[in-house]
Every structure is written in structure tokens, then in C-alpha cells.
Tab-separated table of C-alpha atoms in Angstrom:
chain	number	residue	atom	x	y	z
A	1	MET	CA	-10.435	-16.311	-8.832
A	2	LYS	CA	-7.354	-14.280	-9.600
A	3	LYS	CA	-3.999	-15.392	-8.154
A	4	ILE	CA	-5.637	-18.171	-6.106
A	5	PRO	CA	-5.035	-21.806	-7.095
A	6	ASP	CA	-7.978	-23.981	-8.150
A	7	ASN	CA	-7.714	-26.074	-4.979
A	8	ALA	CA	-8.102	-23.051	-2.656
A	9	LYS	CA	-10.999	-23.135	-0.203
A	10	LYS	CA	-12.864	-20.202	1.267
A	11	MET	CA	-12.351	-20.474	5.040
A	12	PHE	CA	-14.213	-17.322	6.064
A	13	GLN	CA	-16.735	-14.970	4.484
A	14	GLY	CA	-16.940	-11.678	6.309
A	15	GLU	CA	-18.627	-8.358	5.657
A	16	ALA	CA	-15.817	-7.298	3.322
A	17	PHE	CA	-13.007	-9.832	3.606
A	18	GLU	CA	-12.826	-13.403	2.416
A	19	ILE	CA	-10.034	-15.674	3.666
A	20	TRP	CA	-8.874	-18.420	1.296
A	21	GLN	CA	-6.407	-21.221	2.098
A	22	TRP	CA	-4.765	-23.988	0.131
A	23	GLU	CA	-2.158	-26.701	0.588
A	24	GLN	CA	0.953	-25.491	-1.242
A	25	VAL	CA	3.862	-27.739	-2.253
A	26	LEU	CA	7.060	-25.857	-1.419
A	27	PHE	CA	10.332	-25.815	-3.333
A	28	ASP	CA	11.724	-28.644	-1.162
A	29	GLY	CA	8.657	-30.863	-1.663
A	30	THR	CA	7.165	-30.259	1.788
A	31	LYS	CA	3.680	-28.786	2.121
A	32	LYS	CA	2.393	-25.720	3.898
A	33	THR	CA	-0.983	-23.999	4.251
A	34	PHE	CA	-0.946	-20.749	2.274
A	35	GLU	CA	-3.466	-18.047	3.003
A	36	VAL	CA	-4.662	-14.862	1.330
A	37	ALA	CA	-7.332	-12.288	2.104
A	38	VAL	CA	-9.568	-11.075	-0.712
A	39	ARG	CA	-11.485	-7.836	-0.539
A	40	PRO	CA	-13.613	-5.996	-3.104
A	41	ASP	CA	-11.839	-4.152	-5.904
A	42	CYS	CA	-12.261	-0.394	-5.769
A	43	SER	CA	-12.085	2.742	-7.916
A	44	THR	CA	-10.555	6.096	-7.017
A	45	VAL	CA	-11.291	9.377	-8.803
A	46	ILE	CA	-9.148	12.452	-9.358
A	47	ALA	CA	-12.007	14.877	-9.985
A	48	VAL	CA	-11.175	18.230	-11.565
A	49	VAL	CA	-13.520	21.215	-11.142
A	50	GLY	CA	-12.250	24.180	-13.150
A	51	ASP	CA	-8.583	24.285	-12.165
A	52	LYS	CA	-9.147	22.689	-8.740
A	53	ILE	CA	-9.005	19.080	-7.541
A	54	VAL	CA	-11.511	17.489	-5.159
A	55	VAL	CA	-10.001	16.133	-1.939
A	56	GLN	CA	-12.096	14.747	0.885
A	57	GLU	CA	-11.789	15.193	4.603
A	58	GLN	CA	-13.423	12.035	5.914
A	59	GLU	CA	-14.478	10.972	9.362
A	60	GLN	CA	-15.155	7.391	10.388
A	61	PRO	CA	-17.432	6.574	13.321
A	62	HIS	CA	-14.688	4.480	14.976
A	63	LEU	CA	-11.682	6.767	14.371
A	64	SER	CA	-10.817	9.757	16.522
A	65	SER	CA	-9.275	11.925	13.800
A	66	PRO	CA	-10.227	12.641	10.194
A	67	TYR	CA	-8.136	11.607	7.209
A	68	PHE	CA	-7.809	12.872	3.667
A	69	SER	CA	-8.660	10.834	0.622
A	70	LEU	CA	-10.114	11.010	-2.862
A	71	PRO	CA	-13.647	10.195	-4.023
A	72	GLY	CA	-14.081	6.474	-4.596
A	73	GLY	CA	-15.165	3.224	-3.046
A	74	ASN	CA	-15.658	-0.497	-3.387
A	75	PHE	CA	-17.251	-2.310	-6.306
A	76	GLU	CA	-20.865	-3.263	-5.719
A	77	ASP	CA	-22.779	-6.052	-7.472
A	78	GLY	CA	-22.340	-5.858	-11.235
A	79	ASP	CA	-19.796	-3.037	-11.100
A	80	ASP	CA	-16.914	-2.624	-13.468
A	81	PRO	CA	-14.172	-0.071	-12.717
A	82	ILE	CA	-15.779	2.887	-14.516
A	83	SER	CA	-19.329	2.299	-13.230
A	84	CYS	CA	-17.979	2.164	-9.680
A	85	ALA	CA	-15.973	5.362	-10.214
A	86	LYS	CA	-18.956	7.279	-11.621
A	87	ARG	CA	-21.341	6.154	-8.882
A	88	GLU	CA	-18.945	6.887	-6.013
A	89	LEU	CA	-18.080	10.330	-7.408
A	90	GLU	CA	-21.737	11.271	-7.701
A	91	GLU	CA	-22.726	9.851	-4.288
A	92	GLU	CA	-19.843	11.435	-2.414
A	93	THR	CA	-19.665	14.805	-4.198
A	94	GLY	CA	-22.805	15.326	-6.316
A	95	LEU	CA	-20.488	15.869	-9.292
A	96	THR	CA	-20.515	14.250	-12.714
A	97	SER	CA	-18.129	14.399	-15.652
A	98	ASP	CA	-18.404	13.541	-19.341
A	99	THR	CA	-14.628	13.259	-19.790
A	100	TRP	CA	-13.290	10.154	-18.022
A	101	GLU	CA	-9.824	8.709	-18.450
A	102	GLU	CA	-8.349	5.604	-16.850
A	103	TRP	CA	-5.001	6.561	-15.328
A	104	PHE	CA	-3.383	3.546	-13.613
A	105	THR	CA	-4.291	0.421	-11.657
A	106	VAL	CA	-2.666	-0.818	-8.469
A	107	PRO	CA	-2.887	-4.460	-7.470
A	108	LEU	CA	-2.647	-4.383	-3.686
A	109	GLY	CA	-0.332	-7.346	-3.296
A	110	PHE	CA	-0.072	-11.089	-3.008
A	111	ARG	CA	-1.395	-11.368	0.565
A	112	VAL	CA	-4.365	-9.011	0.343
A	113	LEU	CA	-5.883	-9.326	-3.104
A	114	CYS	CA	-7.753	-6.405	-4.594
A	115	ASP	CA	-7.227	-3.980	-7.446
A	116	ASN	CA	-7.571	-0.211	-7.153
A	117	TYR	CA	-8.456	1.563	-10.424
A	118	PHE	CA	-7.527	5.247	-10.691
A	119	PHE	CA	-9.566	7.510	-12.980
A	120	ILE	CA	-9.347	11.148	-13.964
A	121	ALA	CA	-12.693	12.951	-14.280
A	122	LYS	CA	-12.188	16.290	-16.048
A	123	ASN	CA	-14.528	19.281	-16.174
A	124	CYS	CA	-16.680	18.074	-13.299
A	125	ALA	CA	-19.936	19.896	-12.606
A	126	GLY	CA	-23.053	19.248	-10.585
A	127	ASN	CA	-25.302	20.207	-7.734
A	128	GLU	CA	-22.777	19.110	-5.103
A	129	ILE	CA	-25.522	17.323	-3.144
A	130	GLN	CA	-24.102	14.246	-1.451
A	131	LYS	CA	-25.953	10.934	-1.082
A	132	LEU	CA	-24.086	9.475	1.895
A	133	ASP	CA	-25.012	6.580	4.139
A	134	GLY	CA	-25.102	6.847	7.927
A	135	GLY	CA	-21.479	5.751	8.265
A	136	GLU	CA	-20.075	8.469	6.020
A	137	LYS	CA	-19.173	12.032	6.962
A	138	ILE	CA	-17.300	13.598	4.074
A	139	THR	CA	-16.317	17.227	3.525
A	140	ASN	CA	-15.227	17.900	-0.038
A	141	LYS	CA	-12.525	20.513	-0.537
A	142	LEU	CA	-11.305	22.073	-3.773
A	143	LEU	CA	-7.505	22.263	-3.777
A	144	SER	CA	-5.274	24.197	-6.129
A	145	PHE	CA	-2.751	22.120	-8.069
A	146	ASP	CA	0.013	23.132	-5.634
A	147	GLU	CA	-2.111	22.224	-2.613
A	148	PHE	CA	-2.836	18.897	-4.289
A	149	LEU	CA	0.909	18.216	-4.650
A	150	ASP	CA	1.407	19.150	-0.982
A	151	LEU	CA	-0.761	16.190	0.047
A	152	ARG	CA	2.316	14.013	-0.442
A	153	ASN	CA	3.700	15.395	2.824
A	154	ASN	CA	0.467	15.001	4.793
A	155	PRO	CA	0.573	11.828	6.926
A	156	ALA	CA	-3.245	11.879	7.109
A	157	PHE	CA	-3.492	11.483	3.318
A	158	LEU	CA	-4.143	7.785	2.795
A	159	ASN	CA	-3.750	7.289	-0.967
A	160	ILE	CA	-0.168	6.023	-0.851
A	161	ASP	CA	-0.446	4.821	-4.468
A	162	LEU	CA	-0.959	8.393	-5.627
A	163	VAL	CA	1.900	9.846	-3.595
A	164	ARG	CA	4.597	8.602	-5.983
A	165	HIS	CA	2.918	10.561	-8.784
A	166	LEU	CA	2.764	13.673	-6.596
A	167	GLU	CA	6.458	13.262	-5.705
A	168	ARG	CA	7.318	12.988	-9.384
A	169	ALA	CA	5.274	16.042	-10.363
A	170	ALA	CA	6.758	18.073	-7.519
A	171	SER	CA	10.276	17.153	-8.593
A	172	ASN	CA	10.699	19.387	-11.653
A	173	SER	CA	8.778	21.638	-14.030
A	174	GLU	CA	8.601	19.110	-16.865
A	175	GLU	CA	6.920	16.454	-14.688
A	176	ARG	CA	4.730	19.135	-13.129
A	177	ASN	CA	3.477	20.251	-16.548
A	178	LYS	CA	2.884	16.640	-17.591
A	179	LEU	CA	0.539	16.066	-14.653
A	180	LYS	CA	-1.256	19.380	-15.198
A	181	THR	CA	-1.859	18.444	-18.837
A	182	LEU	CA	-3.093	14.996	-17.789
A	183	LEU	CA	-5.606	16.615	-15.435
A	184	GLY	CA	-6.625	19.260	-18.010
A	185	ILE	CA	-5.425	22.132	-15.826
A	186	ASN	CA	-3.784	25.169	-17.432
B	1	MET	CA	-5.465	-4.138	20.098
B	2	LYS	CA	-4.630	-1.023	18.137
B	3	LYS	CA	-7.383	0.784	16.259
B	4	ILE	CA	-9.928	-1.883	17.251
B	5	PRO	CA	-12.654	-1.018	19.761
B	6	ASP	CA	-12.849	-2.912	23.057
B	7	ASN	CA	-16.080	-4.634	22.017
B	8	ALA	CA	-14.534	-6.146	18.870
B	9	LYS	CA	-14.632	-9.940	18.547
B	10	LYS	CA	-12.209	-12.160	16.710
B	11	MET	CA	-14.302	-13.951	14.076
B	12	PHE	CA	-11.511	-15.900	12.386
B	13	GLN	CA	-7.948	-16.908	13.228
B	14	GLY	CA	-6.015	-17.968	10.173
B	15	GLU	CA	-2.400	-18.800	9.428
B	16	ALA	CA	-1.545	-15.116	9.129
B	17	PHE	CA	-4.770	-13.138	9.140
B	18	GLU	CA	-7.213	-12.462	11.940
B	19	ILE	CA	-10.645	-11.030	11.160
B	20	TRP	CA	-12.258	-8.856	13.833
B	21	GLN	CA	-15.789	-7.442	13.820
B	22	TRP	CA	-17.775	-5.112	16.026
B	23	GLU	CA	-21.156	-3.384	16.105
B	24	GLN	CA	-20.513	0.262	15.245
B	25	VAL	CA	-22.948	3.098	15.940
B	26	LEU	CA	-22.972	5.307	12.836
B	27	PHE	CA	-23.287	9.078	12.650
B	28	ASP	CA	-27.065	8.843	12.191
B	29	GLY	CA	-27.531	6.525	15.196
B	30	THR	CA	-28.046	3.332	13.183
B	31	LYS	CA	-25.702	0.359	13.655
B	32	LYS	CA	-23.534	-1.567	11.236
B	33	THR	CA	-21.038	-4.426	11.523
B	34	PHE	CA	-17.531	-3.087	10.960
B	35	GLU	CA	-14.706	-5.435	10.031
B	36	VAL	CA	-10.923	-5.284	9.844
B	37	ALA	CA	-8.194	-7.769	9.012
B	38	VAL	CA	-5.113	-7.879	11.224
B	39	ARG	CA	-1.849	-9.386	10.095
B	40	PRO	CA	1.599	-9.512	11.724
B	41	ASP	CA	3.680	-6.348	11.744
B	42	CYS	CA	6.835	-6.592	9.659
B	43	SER	CA	10.268	-5.058	9.211
B	44	THR	CA	12.030	-4.180	5.959
B	45	VAL	CA	15.773	-3.578	5.600
B	46	ILE	CA	17.724	-1.374	3.215
B	47	ALA	CA	21.037	-3.215	3.536
B	48	VAL	CA	24.162	-1.457	2.261
B	49	VAL	CA	27.273	-3.474	1.312
B	50	GLY	CA	30.096	-1.124	0.374
B	51	ASP	CA	28.389	1.287	-2.031
B	52	LYS	CA	25.753	-1.242	-3.145
B	53	ILE	CA	22.249	-2.009	-1.932
B	54	VAL	CA	20.816	-5.501	-1.470
B	55	VAL	CA	17.711	-6.229	-3.551
B	56	GLN	CA	16.089	-9.640	-3.701
B	57	GLU	CA	14.667	-11.545	-6.617
B	58	GLN	CA	12.094	-13.789	-4.937
B	59	GLU	CA	10.087	-16.699	-6.182
B	60	GLN	CA	6.967	-18.012	-4.488
B	61	PRO	CA	5.789	-21.596	-4.978
B	62	HIS	CA	2.334	-20.426	-6.119
B	63	LEU	CA	3.369	-17.538	-8.408
B	64	SER	CA	4.519	-17.962	-11.985
B	65	SER	CA	6.936	-15.032	-12.096
B	66	PRO	CA	9.487	-13.661	-9.628
B	67	TYR	CA	9.218	-10.279	-7.962
B	68	PHE	CA	11.715	-7.884	-6.448
B	69	SER	CA	11.750	-6.888	-2.814
B	70	LEU	CA	13.996	-6.024	0.105
B	71	PRO	CA	15.165	-8.240	2.957
B	72	GLY	CA	12.560	-8.433	5.689
B	73	GLY	CA	9.631	-10.368	7.037
B	74	ASN	CA	6.941	-10.737	9.648
B	75	PHE	CA	7.366	-10.409	13.398
B	76	GLU	CA	7.681	-13.729	15.195
B	77	ASP	CA	6.904	-14.385	18.867
B	78	GLY	CA	8.588	-11.825	21.095
B	79	ASP	CA	9.865	-9.714	18.214
B	80	ASP	CA	10.204	-5.980	18.264
B	81	PRO	CA	10.922	-4.080	15.030
B	82	ILE	CA	14.721	-4.193	15.260
B	83	SER	CA	14.999	-7.837	16.353
B	84	CYS	CA	12.795	-8.823	13.410
B	85	ALA	CA	14.885	-6.725	11.008
B	86	LYS	CA	18.181	-8.244	12.197
B	87	ARG	CA	16.927	-11.841	12.083
B	88	GLU	CA	15.347	-11.526	8.637
B	89	LEU	CA	18.432	-9.853	7.182
B	90	GLU	CA	20.697	-12.596	8.501
B	91	GLU	CA	18.372	-15.456	7.458
B	92	GLU	CA	17.760	-14.150	3.972
B	93	THR	CA	21.215	-12.804	3.126
B	94	GLY	CA	23.770	-14.082	5.686
B	95	LEU	CA	24.670	-10.437	6.335
B	96	THR	CA	24.915	-8.543	9.613
B	97	SER	CA	25.457	-4.879	10.425
B	98	ASP	CA	26.506	-2.986	13.536
B	99	THR	CA	25.073	0.315	12.273
B	100	TRP	CA	21.281	0.219	12.288
B	101	GLU	CA	19.000	3.216	11.853
B	102	GLU	CA	15.222	3.322	11.885
B	103	TRP	CA	14.058	5.194	8.776
B	104	PHE	CA	10.259	5.369	8.641
B	105	THR	CA	7.175	3.335	9.553
B	106	VAL	CA	4.146	2.738	7.378
B	107	PRO	CA	0.817	1.796	8.925
B	108	LEU	CA	-0.912	-0.218	6.227
B	109	GLY	CA	-4.358	1.266	6.617
B	110	PHE	CA	-7.626	1.155	8.486
B	111	ARG	CA	-8.974	-2.003	6.846
B	112	VAL	CA	-5.855	-4.178	6.972
B	113	LEU	CA	-3.986	-3.423	10.168
B	114	CYS	CA	-0.244	-3.928	10.309
B	115	ASP	CA	2.809	-1.709	10.586
B	116	ASN	CA	5.862	-1.985	8.362
B	117	TYR	CA	9.102	-0.699	9.944
B	118	PHE	CA	11.869	0.380	7.559
B	119	PHE	CA	15.494	0.170	8.721
B	120	ILE	CA	18.808	1.102	7.170
B	121	ALA	CA	21.658	-1.339	7.872
B	122	LYS	CA	24.960	0.261	6.883
B	123	ASN	CA	28.329	-1.435	6.304
B	124	CYS	CA	26.860	-4.916	6.040
B	125	ALA	CA	29.232	-7.860	5.989
B	126	GLY	CA	28.966	-11.611	6.411
B	127	ASN	CA	29.274	-15.060	4.949
B	128	GLU	CA	26.263	-14.590	2.649
B	129	ILE	CA	24.971	-18.032	3.625
B	130	GLN	CA	21.177	-18.033	3.622
B	131	LYS	CA	18.996	-19.907	6.123
B	132	LEU	CA	15.791	-20.196	4.110
B	133	ASP	CA	12.760	-22.393	4.689
B	134	GLY	CA	11.306	-24.649	2.010
B	135	GLY	CA	8.937	-21.982	0.768
B	136	GLU	CA	11.636	-19.408	0.082
B	137	LYS	CA	13.769	-19.050	-3.041
B	138	ILE	CA	15.649	-15.780	-2.837
B	139	THR	CA	18.484	-14.495	-5.010
B	140	ASN	CA	20.221	-11.492	-3.482
B	141	LYS	CA	21.569	-8.887	-5.896
B	142	LEU	CA	23.831	-5.946	-5.176
B	143	LEU	CA	22.585	-2.850	-7.011
B	144	SER	CA	24.380	0.426	-7.559
B	145	PHE	CA	22.633	3.506	-6.192
B	146	ASP	CA	21.321	4.379	-9.670
B	147	GLU	CA	20.023	0.848	-10.228
B	148	PHE	CA	18.339	1.080	-6.815
B	149	LEU	CA	16.560	4.298	-7.889
B	150	ASP	CA	15.483	2.609	-11.136
B	151	LEU	CA	13.420	0.107	-9.117
B	152	ARG	CA	10.718	2.786	-8.924
B	153	ASN	CA	9.881	2.062	-12.567
B	154	ASN	CA	9.869	-1.733	-12.201
B	155	PRO	CA	6.300	-3.049	-11.854
B	156	ALA	CA	7.685	-6.251	-10.270
B	157	PHE	CA	9.146	-4.251	-7.355
B	158	LEU	CA	6.617	-4.643	-4.573
B	159	ASN	CA	7.759	-2.163	-1.916
B	160	ILE	CA	5.361	0.619	-2.877
B	161	ASP	CA	6.105	2.443	0.387
B	162	LEU	CA	9.715	2.878	-0.670
B	163	VAL	CA	8.910	4.073	-4.190
B	164	ARG	CA	7.969	7.590	-3.070
B	165	HIS	CA	11.443	7.962	-1.556
B	166	LEU	CA	13.046	6.707	-4.768
B	167	GLU	CA	10.946	9.159	-6.808
B	168	ARG	CA	12.036	12.008	-4.549
B	169	ALA	CA	15.726	11.050	-4.744
B	170	ALA	CA	15.544	10.694	-8.525
B	171	SER	CA	13.982	14.129	-8.863
B	172	ASN	CA	16.996	16.369	-8.282
B	173	SER	CA	20.602	16.313	-7.107
B	174	GLU	CA	19.891	17.701	-3.632
B	175	GLU	CA	17.395	14.936	-2.795
B	176	ARG	CA	19.684	12.398	-4.418
B	177	ASN	CA	22.579	13.430	-2.188
B	178	LYS	CA	20.346	13.383	0.889
B	179	LEU	CA	19.436	9.743	0.297
B	180	LYS	CA	23.045	8.763	-0.455
B	181	THR	CA	24.129	10.357	2.824
B	182	LEU	CA	21.327	8.584	4.682
B	183	LEU	CA	22.515	5.247	3.292
B	184	GLY	CA	26.171	6.039	3.959
B	185	ILE	CA	27.099	5.858	0.282
B	186	ASN	CA	29.672	8.287	-1.142
């Protein structure tokens, strides 16, 4: 198990979270119980349709206001990053792509352990029929490149790991063109 | 408890994490167990000494390589954001400031619930004597403004919430001057 010592014990197995603890020898020789939470790794997709980017307005049954995010979700049994990305894109948007590129990966931290894999799916096409479960209510929107960059200033946009890239692209024309090329947008 | 329904039950109380679950009615009328992790809120300090900014090289007893972060830590009993910020700054750096400003607050998300309060402490001074516990090994470094901005490209710098502000300040001279003014640096 990544980043967790061999002597760690699973203290709790929840629906999504596991809690692991171990006895850690500190720098001064004393001992302390260390604890981390582990949750499933996930994949996130920047899906390009023509010259537009798919952004989702999502509602959750327990939250009063919607938030904005990108297609994606947690690994299921047997998933690797790309299989998860392809499945979640198709389930949530009905879109597929034959041009996938891995962009970057974000390890969430040393207290909550999970990795988030970011993919670019160019030239997406499909029937746009969603296969959602009863807990999902997702409206897919196609944003222009400029609208996509504007998400960095939207407090309801949850993908904080992407925001740094949007800030960079919004900063000057060279960075802007770099991101457009990466996404295959003219 | 914020963002958690009244019928939620605490399923696990750990050293730092709590796991809460509740039966959630979904959009289609079916039910599912929803789960969140709650951890202590925390404060983070951008501490300015003269025209330099304090950045920490931290080691953890269970990690093989150091990482870079800012002074700060978790709320303790009775803490509010500013009391936590002042205590952590003094414990970790020996510095105090009489000019505190709240900068921004980041709610971590809807699966791991905790808020991170960012403060600016201008004109810091002190004896630079740390009061660390046995699990802390912290080397404080004073970075120039440009070195501070360069942290955005350092994968060992963990404060992802700050990186967007560094990206923005690095993007052009107007944004750069805005951040310098905010930090009280000429």
C-alpha cells in the first residue's frame, strides 16, 4: 500500500474511505499513532468536442446548490487510470474519443491518500446519452475556450488542481496557445 | 456539523479523522449510504520578514524525502482561525507579527470536510526559537519574492491552494505588483 508503512493496520473500512493507523517512532525516539485516510484513485477528463470543452453542472442529493466539475470518477474493480477515464466519460456524457492523452497526475497529499489522473480526450463524438445512477444529476455544457478559462474564477468549480493550468493559460498569449494546442483547439 | 445532514452518524473516531455516514434518498427515490471524512480545520500563514517570505523544509518521520510548506497547522481545542495561525507561526518559527490579514479560505471538498484559512503576517520579528514536538523537524528558509513565486514549479511544495495565486502573480507585472503590495513587500 503506497505511502503506508508495513506495520499499518486498517482501523475502519467504510463505503469509500479506509482509515489506517500505525505506531510511528518520532525524531526524538518517542512514539505516536499516525493516521491516514485512503480513498479510491480517480480519473478526470478534459473532453473536447469540436472547439468546445465539456463542463458539468452537477447536483448531489444532499447539497443545496449545484457545482461545476469535469467528467470523471473513482476507480472501480480492475480499473487502471485510462479504463476509468473512458468509462466515466461515456457514462456521464455518452461521448467517446479515439485520441486520449495523459496530461498530469495529482497525488492528493500525505493525510488523504489518492491519486487523480487527468486525461485529455480530443475529437469526442457520440450519442450524448447518459448512463447515470440514481444519485447522479449531471447537465453537460459545451464551453468555448475562453469560458473554460473563466472557470478559474468560479468558486463553484471544484477542480482546484486544474485551476493553476487555467491561471497560467489566462496569463499571456504564449501560454494560452500552448493549452489550445494541447487540447487540439484552433 | 457543516455539510452533514442531521441524521448522520459518526462511524469512526480516529486520531485526526472522523467518518460519518447517513442514509441518503437519491434522485430516483432509492437509498444509498453516503459517507464523508471530517478532519480538523487548519490555518496557513504567509509570514513576511523584511522583504522575504518564510517557507519551511519539513521532514516527517515516515516519509523518505522532505517537502516544502508554509507555517501553519490544525485547530486545537478552542481555536478560531487567527488564534491557530498565531500559535502555529510562533511554535514553528519563533516569529510574531502585529499586522495580520485574512487572505482567503479554501474548503477542502465535499468528501473530506475541512477548511483551510490563509493569513498574511506582515513585518514578522522574533527570536526564531522553535517549540516543536518530537514528530516535527522543520527548517525555516527566507525566500525572496521571486523564489517564492518559483515554488509553483516545485513538485515538493504541497500548498496547492496557494499555487494558483503564484501562477497569477508570475503571469504579468500588474498581478505581480498586486501580490507584492498585499504582502507589504516593496
